[in-house]
PDB file of C-alpha atoms in Angstrom:
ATOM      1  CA  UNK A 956     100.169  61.340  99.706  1.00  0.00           C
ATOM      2  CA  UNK A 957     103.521  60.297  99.347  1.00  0.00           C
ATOM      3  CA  UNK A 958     103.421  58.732  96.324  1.00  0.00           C
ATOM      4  CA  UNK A 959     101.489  61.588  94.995  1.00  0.00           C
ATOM      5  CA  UNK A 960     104.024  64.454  94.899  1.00  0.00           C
ATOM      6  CA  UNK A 961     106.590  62.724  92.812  1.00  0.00           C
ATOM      7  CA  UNK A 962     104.116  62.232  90.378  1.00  0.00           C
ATOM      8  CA  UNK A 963     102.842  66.223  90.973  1.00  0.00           C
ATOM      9  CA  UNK A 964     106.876  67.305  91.112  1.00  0.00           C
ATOM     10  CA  UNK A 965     107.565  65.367  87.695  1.00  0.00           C
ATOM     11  CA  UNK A 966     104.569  67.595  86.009  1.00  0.00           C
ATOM     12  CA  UNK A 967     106.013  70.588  87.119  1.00  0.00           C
ATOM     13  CA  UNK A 968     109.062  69.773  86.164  1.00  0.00           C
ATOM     14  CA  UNK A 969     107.711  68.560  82.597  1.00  0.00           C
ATOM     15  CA  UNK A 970     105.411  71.648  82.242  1.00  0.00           C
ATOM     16  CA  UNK A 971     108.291  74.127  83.337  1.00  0.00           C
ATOM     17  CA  UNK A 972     110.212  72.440  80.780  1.00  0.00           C
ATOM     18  CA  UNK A 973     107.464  72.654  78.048  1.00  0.00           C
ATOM     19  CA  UNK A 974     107.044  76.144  78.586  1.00  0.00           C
ATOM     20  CA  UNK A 975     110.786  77.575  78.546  1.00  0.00           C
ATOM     21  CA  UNK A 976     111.354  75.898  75.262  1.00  0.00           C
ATOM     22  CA  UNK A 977     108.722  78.564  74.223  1.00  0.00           C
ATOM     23  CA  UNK A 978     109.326  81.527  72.303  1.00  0.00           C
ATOM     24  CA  UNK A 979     106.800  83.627  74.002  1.00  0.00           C
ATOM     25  CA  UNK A 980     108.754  85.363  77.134  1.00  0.00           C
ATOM     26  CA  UNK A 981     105.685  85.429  79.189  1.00  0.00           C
ATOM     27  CA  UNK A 982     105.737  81.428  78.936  1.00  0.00           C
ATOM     28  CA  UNK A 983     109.251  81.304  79.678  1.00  0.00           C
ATOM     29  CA  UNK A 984     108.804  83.176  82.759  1.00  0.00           C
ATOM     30  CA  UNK A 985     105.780  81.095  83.847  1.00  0.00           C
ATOM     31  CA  UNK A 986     107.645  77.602  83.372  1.00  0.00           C
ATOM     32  CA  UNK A 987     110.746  79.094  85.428  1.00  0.00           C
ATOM     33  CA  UNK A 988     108.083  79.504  87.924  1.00  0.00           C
ATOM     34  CA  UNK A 989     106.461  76.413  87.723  1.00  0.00           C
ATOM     35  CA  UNK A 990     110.492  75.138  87.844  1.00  0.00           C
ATOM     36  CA  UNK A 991     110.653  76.953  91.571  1.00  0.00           C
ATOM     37  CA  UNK A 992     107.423  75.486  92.435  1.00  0.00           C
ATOM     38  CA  UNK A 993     108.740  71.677  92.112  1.00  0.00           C
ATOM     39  CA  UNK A 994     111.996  72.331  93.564  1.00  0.00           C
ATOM     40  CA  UNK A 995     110.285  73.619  96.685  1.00  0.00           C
ATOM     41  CA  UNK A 996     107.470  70.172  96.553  1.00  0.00           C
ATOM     42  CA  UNK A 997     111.108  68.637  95.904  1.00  0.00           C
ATOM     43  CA  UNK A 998     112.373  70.061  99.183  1.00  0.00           C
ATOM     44  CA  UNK A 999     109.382  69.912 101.005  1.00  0.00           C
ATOM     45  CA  UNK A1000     109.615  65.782 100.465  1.00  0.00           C
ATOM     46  CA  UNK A1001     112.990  65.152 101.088  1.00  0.00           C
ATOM     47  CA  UNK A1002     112.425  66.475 104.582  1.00  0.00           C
ATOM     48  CA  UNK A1003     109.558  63.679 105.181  1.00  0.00           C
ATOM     49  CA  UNK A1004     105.931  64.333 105.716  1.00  0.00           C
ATOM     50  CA  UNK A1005     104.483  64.394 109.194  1.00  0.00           C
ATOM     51  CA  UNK A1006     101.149  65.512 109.182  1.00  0.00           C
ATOM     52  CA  UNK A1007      99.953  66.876 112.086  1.00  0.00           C
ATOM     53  CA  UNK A1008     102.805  67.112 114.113  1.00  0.00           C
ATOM     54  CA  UNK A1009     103.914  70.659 114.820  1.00  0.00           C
ATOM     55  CA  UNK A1010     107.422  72.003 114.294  1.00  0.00           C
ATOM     56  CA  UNK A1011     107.737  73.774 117.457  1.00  0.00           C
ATOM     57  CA  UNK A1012     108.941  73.167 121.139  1.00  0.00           C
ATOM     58  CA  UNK A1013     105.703  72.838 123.126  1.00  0.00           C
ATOM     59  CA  UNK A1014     105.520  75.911 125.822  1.00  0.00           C
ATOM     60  CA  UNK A1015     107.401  74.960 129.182  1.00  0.00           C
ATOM     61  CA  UNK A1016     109.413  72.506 127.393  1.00  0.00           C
ATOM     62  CA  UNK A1017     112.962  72.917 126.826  1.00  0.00           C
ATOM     63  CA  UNK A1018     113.631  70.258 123.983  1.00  0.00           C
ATOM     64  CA  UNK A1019     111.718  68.321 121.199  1.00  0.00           C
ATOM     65  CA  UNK A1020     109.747  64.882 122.862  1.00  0.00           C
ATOM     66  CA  UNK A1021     107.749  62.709 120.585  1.00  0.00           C
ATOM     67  CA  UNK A1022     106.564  63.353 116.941  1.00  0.00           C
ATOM     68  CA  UNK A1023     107.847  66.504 115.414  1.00  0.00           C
ATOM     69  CA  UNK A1024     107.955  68.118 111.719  1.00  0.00           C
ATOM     70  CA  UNK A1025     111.512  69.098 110.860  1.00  0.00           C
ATOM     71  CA  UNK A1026     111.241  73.367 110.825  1.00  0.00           C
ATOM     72  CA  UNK A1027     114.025  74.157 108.695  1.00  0.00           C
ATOM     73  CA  UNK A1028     112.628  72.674 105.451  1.00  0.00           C
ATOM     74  CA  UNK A1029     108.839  74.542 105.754  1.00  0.00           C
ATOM     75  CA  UNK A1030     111.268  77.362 106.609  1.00  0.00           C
ATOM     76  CA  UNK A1031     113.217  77.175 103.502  1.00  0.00           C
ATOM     77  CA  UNK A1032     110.365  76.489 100.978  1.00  0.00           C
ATOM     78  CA  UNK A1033     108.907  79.655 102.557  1.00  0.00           C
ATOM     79  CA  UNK A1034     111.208  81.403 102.021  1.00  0.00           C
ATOM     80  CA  UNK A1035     111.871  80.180  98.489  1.00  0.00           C
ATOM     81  CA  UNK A1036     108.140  81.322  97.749  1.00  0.00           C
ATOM     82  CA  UNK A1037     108.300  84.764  99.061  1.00  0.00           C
ATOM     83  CA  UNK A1038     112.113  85.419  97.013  1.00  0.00           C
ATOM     84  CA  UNK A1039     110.532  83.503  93.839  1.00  0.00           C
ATOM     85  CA  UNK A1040     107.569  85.844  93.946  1.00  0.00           C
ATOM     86  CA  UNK A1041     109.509  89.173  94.054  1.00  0.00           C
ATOM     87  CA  UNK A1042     111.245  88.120  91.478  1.00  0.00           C
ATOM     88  CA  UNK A1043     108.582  87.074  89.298  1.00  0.00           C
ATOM     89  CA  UNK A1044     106.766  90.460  89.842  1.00  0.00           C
ATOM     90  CA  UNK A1045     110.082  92.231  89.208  1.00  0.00           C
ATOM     91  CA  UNK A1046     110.867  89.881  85.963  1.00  0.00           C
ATOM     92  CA  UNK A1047     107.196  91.034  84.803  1.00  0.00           C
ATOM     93  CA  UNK A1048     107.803  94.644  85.297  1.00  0.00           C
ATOM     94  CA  UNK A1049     110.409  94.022  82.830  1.00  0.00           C
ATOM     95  CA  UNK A1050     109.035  91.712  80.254  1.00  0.00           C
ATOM     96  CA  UNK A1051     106.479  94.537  80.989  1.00  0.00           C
ATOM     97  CA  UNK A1052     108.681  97.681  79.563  1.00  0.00           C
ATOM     98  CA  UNK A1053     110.176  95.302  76.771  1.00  0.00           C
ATOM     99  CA  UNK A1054     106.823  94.797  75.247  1.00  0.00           C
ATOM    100  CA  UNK A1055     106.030  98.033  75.652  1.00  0.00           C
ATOM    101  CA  UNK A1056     109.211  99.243  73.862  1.00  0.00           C
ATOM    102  CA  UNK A1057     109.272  96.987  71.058  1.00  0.00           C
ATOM    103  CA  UNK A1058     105.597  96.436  70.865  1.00  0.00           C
ATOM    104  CA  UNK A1059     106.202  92.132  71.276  1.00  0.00           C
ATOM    105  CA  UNK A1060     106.505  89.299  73.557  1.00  0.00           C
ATOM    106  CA  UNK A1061     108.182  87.335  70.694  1.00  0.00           C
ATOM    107  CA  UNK A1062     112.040  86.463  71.746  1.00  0.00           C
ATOM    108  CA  UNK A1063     113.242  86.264  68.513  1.00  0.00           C
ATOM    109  CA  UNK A1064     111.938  90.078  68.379  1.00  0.00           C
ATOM    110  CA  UNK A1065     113.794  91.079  71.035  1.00  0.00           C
ATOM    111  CA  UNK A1066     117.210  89.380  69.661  1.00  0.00           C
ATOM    112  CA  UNK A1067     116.801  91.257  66.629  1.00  0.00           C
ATOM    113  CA  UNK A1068     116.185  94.649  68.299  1.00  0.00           C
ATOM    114  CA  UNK A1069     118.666  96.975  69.066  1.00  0.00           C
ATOM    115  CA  UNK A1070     116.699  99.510  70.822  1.00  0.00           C
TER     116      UNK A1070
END
């Protein structure tokens, strides 16, 4: 598993990059997402994987003994998610009214209009 997600992190990473060099905006917002989506894997990793293990303080107990998953990490990445999707959904709503003012999702459209 752990040699896995570099490999998964460097497609997102290659794929994010593939589709922001596009000139179709709905691409470009899709590989800036796929760009959030590795650097969360990327956090996610650097915090070590231990499966199983649960990233609370057992009931009763007062501090951490044994095995435990590092909280702030899953915290973080969750919070990346839920702040990555509002702003996808509001970046849509956007790309949303620019298509339907200038009738394209082209980029170079949208550089040359001055509506």
């Amino acid at each position: 598993m752990e040699n896995l997600l570099p490999i998964v992190i460097g497609l997102l990473f290659g794929c994010g990059c593939y589709l922001v060099m596009r000139r179709n905006i709905v691409r470009v917002l899709l590989g800036i997402m796929l760009f959030g989506q590795a650097a969360n894997l990327v956090i996610f990793t650097s915090a070590g994987l231990t499966p199983g293990e649960p990233p609370i303080i057992p009931a009763g107990e007062t501090t951490i003994t044994g095995d435990h998953a590092d909280p702030l990490p899953q915290a973080l990445v969750l919070t990346a998610i839920v702040i990555g999707f509002a702003v996808l959904a509001f970046a849509l709503a956007l790309v949303l009214r620019a298509y339907e003012k200038t009738g394209s999702d082209d980029l170079d459209t949208f550089r040359n209009s001055e509506n």
